[in-house]
Tab-separated table of C-alpha atoms in Angstrom:
chain	number	residue	atom	x	y	z
A	1	UNK	CA	-26.018	15.430	-1.491
A	2	UNK	CA	-25.425	12.153	-3.856
A	3	UNK	CA	-23.840	9.274	-2.738
A	4	UNK	CA	-20.210	8.020	-4.613
A	5	UNK	CA	-18.689	5.281	-4.826
A	6	UNK	CA	-14.426	5.237	-4.670
A	7	UNK	CA	-12.901	3.269	-8.230
A	8	UNK	CA	-9.155	2.133	-8.989
A	9	UNK	CA	-7.973	1.547	-11.587
A	10	UNK	CA	-7.964	-2.513	-12.917
A	11	UNK	CA	-5.753	-2.188	-16.467
A	12	UNK	CA	-6.250	-1.178	-19.758
A	13	UNK	CA	-6.955	-2.964	-22.615
A	14	UNK	CA	-5.839	-2.733	-26.296
A	15	UNK	CA	-9.347	-2.444	-28.258
A	16	UNK	CA	-9.526	-5.291	-30.871
A	17	UNK	CA	-11.863	-3.700	-33.227
A	18	UNK	CA	-10.709	-0.435	-33.050
A	19	UNK	CA	-7.380	1.177	-33.756
A	20	UNK	CA	-5.638	3.144	-31.336
A	21	UNK	CA	-8.250	2.388	-28.794
A	22	UNK	CA	-8.386	1.294	-25.277
A	23	UNK	CA	-10.502	-0.067	-22.661
A	24	UNK	CA	-9.466	2.106	-19.228
A	25	UNK	CA	-11.195	-0.784	-16.457
A	26	UNK	CA	-12.344	0.639	-12.911
A	27	UNK	CA	-13.822	-1.189	-10.227
A	28	UNK	CA	-14.811	0.554	-7.243
A	29	UNK	CA	-12.745	0.184	-4.215
A	30	UNK	CA	-14.093	-2.231	-2.005
A	31	UNK	CA	-16.410	-4.397	-3.593
A	32	UNK	CA	-16.648	-6.300	-7.325
A	33	UNK	CA	-18.292	-4.227	-9.988
A	34	UNK	CA	-16.569	-3.074	-12.636
A	35	UNK	CA	-16.593	-1.302	-15.984
A	36	UNK	CA	-14.411	0.203	-18.659
A	37	UNK	CA	-14.240	3.356	-20.619
A	38	UNK	CA	-13.305	3.564	-23.686
A	39	UNK	CA	-10.111	5.507	-23.979
A	40	UNK	CA	-7.460	6.656	-26.870
A	41	UNK	CA	-4.466	6.151	-27.396
A	42	UNK	CA	-2.044	9.276	-25.763
A	43	UNK	CA	-4.626	9.256	-22.946
A	44	UNK	CA	-3.730	5.416	-22.328
A	45	UNK	CA	-0.127	6.059	-22.643
A	46	UNK	CA	-0.041	8.433	-20.643
A	47	UNK	CA	-1.502	6.659	-17.748
A	48	UNK	CA	0.438	4.002	-18.595
A	49	UNK	CA	3.365	5.612	-18.251
A	50	UNK	CA	2.727	7.495	-14.615
A	51	UNK	CA	1.150	3.746	-13.124
A	52	UNK	CA	4.542	1.937	-14.464
A	53	UNK	CA	6.151	4.709	-12.637
A	54	UNK	CA	7.697	5.831	-16.259
A	55	UNK	CA	9.536	9.330	-16.187
A	56	UNK	CA	10.181	11.147	-19.989
A	57	UNK	CA	12.502	13.392	-20.505
A	58	UNK	CA	9.837	16.071	-21.286
A	59	UNK	CA	6.642	16.619	-19.683
A	60	UNK	CA	3.471	15.193	-21.246
A	61	UNK	CA	0.328	17.415	-21.475
A	62	UNK	CA	-0.921	15.954	-18.337
A	63	UNK	CA	2.145	16.119	-15.977
A	64	UNK	CA	2.058	19.768	-18.177
A	65	UNK	CA	-1.626	20.399	-16.092
A	66	UNK	CA	-0.430	19.154	-12.684
A	67	UNK	CA	2.787	21.163	-13.018
A	68	UNK	CA	0.924	23.991	-13.815
A	69	UNK	CA	-1.940	23.663	-10.839
A	70	UNK	CA	1.228	22.890	-8.750
A	71	UNK	CA	2.871	26.310	-9.688
A	72	UNK	CA	-0.338	28.055	-9.024
A	73	UNK	CA	-0.521	26.844	-5.590
A	74	UNK	CA	-3.933	24.526	-6.513
A	75	UNK	CA	-4.290	21.461	-5.516
A	76	UNK	CA	-6.225	18.500	-7.636
A	77	UNK	CA	-8.582	16.900	-4.176
A	78	UNK	CA	-10.564	14.959	-6.248
A	79	UNK	CA	-11.684	13.276	-9.859
A	80	UNK	CA	-15.652	12.578	-9.842
A	81	UNK	CA	-17.428	10.504	-12.750
A	82	UNK	CA	-20.394	12.734	-13.016
A	83	UNK	CA	-22.773	11.766	-15.595
A	84	UNK	CA	-23.271	9.244	-18.012
A	85	UNK	CA	-25.036	11.065	-21.436
A	86	UNK	CA	-25.562	8.631	-24.357
A	87	UNK	CA	-23.356	6.655	-23.760
A	88	UNK	CA	-20.505	9.768	-22.834
A	89	UNK	CA	-18.732	9.715	-19.224
A	90	UNK	CA	-18.741	13.192	-17.597
A	91	UNK	CA	-16.271	13.966	-15.279
A	92	UNK	CA	-15.397	16.351	-12.983
A	93	UNK	CA	-11.981	18.154	-11.664
A	94	UNK	CA	-12.398	19.339	-7.869
A	95	UNK	CA	-10.156	21.502	-7.242
A	96	UNK	CA	-8.699	23.835	-3.968
A	97	UNK	CA	-7.371	27.159	-5.418
A	98	UNK	CA	-4.403	29.801	-3.947
A	99	UNK	CA	-7.468	31.418	-1.976
A	100	UNK	CA	-8.660	28.535	-0.200
A	101	UNK	CA	-11.590	27.971	-2.648
A	102	UNK	CA	-13.057	24.824	-3.946
A	103	UNK	CA	-13.542	25.045	-7.750
A	104	UNK	CA	-15.193	22.602	-10.076
A	105	UNK	CA	-13.968	21.649	-13.620
A	106	UNK	CA	-15.499	19.883	-16.623
A	107	UNK	CA	-12.800	17.787	-17.865
A	108	UNK	CA	-13.030	14.074	-20.479
A	109	UNK	CA	-12.841	11.081	-18.197
A	110	UNK	CA	-9.611	9.640	-19.875
A	111	UNK	CA	-6.893	13.095	-18.807
A	112	UNK	CA	-9.234	13.437	-15.134
A	113	UNK	CA	-8.261	9.740	-14.903
A	114	UNK	CA	-4.637	10.484	-15.883
A	115	UNK	CA	-4.519	13.703	-14.166
A	116	UNK	CA	-6.006	11.866	-10.909
A	117	UNK	CA	-2.954	9.261	-11.349
A	118	UNK	CA	-0.632	12.157	-11.509
A	119	UNK	CA	-1.638	13.681	-8.097
A	120	UNK	CA	-2.195	10.742	-6.064
A	121	UNK	CA	-5.776	12.123	-5.610
A	122	UNK	CA	-8.968	9.874	-5.044
A	123	UNK	CA	-11.005	8.938	-7.958
A	124	UNK	CA	-15.064	8.641	-7.569
A	125	UNK	CA	-17.965	7.568	-9.397
A	126	UNK	CA	-21.698	8.946	-8.833
A	127	UNK	CA	-23.250	5.566	-6.699
A	128	UNK	CA	-26.036	5.872	-9.540
A	129	UNK	CA	-23.895	5.930	-12.712
A	130	UNK	CA	-22.089	2.924	-11.274
A	131	UNK	CA	-25.333	1.259	-10.624
A	132	UNK	CA	-26.163	1.562	-14.433
A	133	UNK	CA	-22.975	0.650	-15.815
A	134	UNK	CA	-21.006	-1.729	-13.207
A	135	UNK	CA	-21.185	-5.578	-13.784
A	136	UNK	CA	-20.644	-8.144	-10.789
A	137	UNK	CA	-17.385	-10.143	-10.949
A	138	UNK	CA	-18.250	-13.364	-11.534
A	139	UNK	CA	-15.291	-15.236	-9.396
A	140	UNK	CA	-16.440	-18.513	-11.005
A	141	UNK	CA	-15.531	-17.615	-14.371
A	142	UNK	CA	-11.970	-16.509	-13.171
A	143	UNK	CA	-9.240	-19.199	-14.467
A	144	UNK	CA	-8.347	-21.295	-11.504
A	145	UNK	CA	-5.331	-23.444	-13.146
A	146	UNK	CA	-2.133	-22.277	-14.216
A	147	UNK	CA	-2.938	-24.894	-17.642
A	148	UNK	CA	-6.050	-21.693	-18.108
A	149	UNK	CA	-3.862	-18.592	-17.723
A	150	UNK	CA	-0.731	-20.462	-19.497
A	151	UNK	CA	-1.765	-17.912	-22.935
A	152	UNK	CA	-2.669	-15.154	-20.806
A	153	UNK	CA	-1.414	-11.761	-21.385
A	154	UNK	CA	-0.046	-9.663	-18.366
A	155	UNK	CA	-3.586	-7.571	-18.796
A	156	UNK	CA	-5.623	-10.330	-18.868
A	157	UNK	CA	-3.442	-11.563	-15.384
A	158	UNK	CA	-4.379	-8.323	-13.940
A	159	UNK	CA	-7.542	-8.934	-13.741
A	160	UNK	CA	-7.500	-11.888	-11.498
A	161	UNK	CA	-8.016	-11.479	-8.006
A	162	UNK	CA	-4.457	-11.388	-5.821
A	163	UNK	CA	-5.205	-14.309	-3.544
A	164	UNK	CA	-5.474	-15.848	-7.180
A	165	UNK	CA	-2.570	-14.792	-8.652
A	166	UNK	CA	-0.745	-15.551	-4.748
A	167	UNK	CA	-2.250	-18.711	-5.116
A	168	UNK	CA	-1.019	-19.552	-9.067
A	169	UNK	CA	2.211	-17.909	-8.086
A	170	UNK	CA	3.167	-20.328	-5.343
A	171	UNK	CA	1.782	-23.252	-7.693
A	172	UNK	CA	4.067	-22.188	-10.901
A	173	UNK	CA	6.907	-22.575	-8.736
A	174	UNK	CA	6.315	-25.777	-7.154
A	175	UNK	CA	5.466	-27.284	-10.695
A	176	UNK	CA	8.726	-25.278	-12.262
A	177	UNK	CA	7.098	-23.712	-13.969
A	178	UNK	CA	9.112	-20.761	-13.874
A	179	UNK	CA	8.175	-18.070	-16.856
A	180	UNK	CA	5.027	-18.656	-15.825
A	181	UNK	CA	5.550	-17.723	-12.488
A	182	UNK	CA	7.505	-14.926	-13.332
A	183	UNK	CA	4.962	-13.557	-15.229
A	184	UNK	CA	2.687	-13.953	-12.144
A	185	UNK	CA	5.266	-12.244	-10.083
A	186	UNK	CA	5.428	-8.954	-12.258
A	187	UNK	CA	2.074	-8.960	-12.376
A	188	UNK	CA	1.635	-9.031	-9.137
A	189	UNK	CA	4.012	-6.388	-7.854
A	190	UNK	CA	1.611	-4.318	-10.276
A	191	UNK	CA	-1.074	-4.757	-8.271
A	192	UNK	CA	0.639	-3.584	-5.671
A	193	UNK	CA	2.026	-0.328	-6.976
A	194	UNK	CA	-2.023	0.933	-8.019
């Protein structure tokens, strides 16, 4: 069996050149390699709403699918990004049915991630795919001063490491830059929820 690497969601960034398109930034859970997947606005909204624990009065499509799985006593065990063909990621939903059997269902990666977030199940990528698309996070390029991040968006700030955010937050408070400190605190809290 081929090895898989666990992933975590780092953030969503609106694509500047392509309207209604977002970059879903994923990173290996115990490493520094990252990559992004272009997804549509509905899927980006669905993922963001769940990450921010927002509850809508009526279920979105991904909520509906989760509710159907629950009603049928099925469990989404994990999501695996299983292939990369012609620059398109392919994913699988690994589901345990009410009969105790395991099922694998093909899914678009954007939908699979939205379901994984809702089911709070792990997200993996085949290691050989991560070897192809993963980019080592260059720590020396990470902003290290308050001046460098003064105009950064919250999405950009979420790309900072936890230690860097903690250090900059402490520095912002000490220098009485409370607006920037508030932004950093919010980003820090959001990262803890992921």
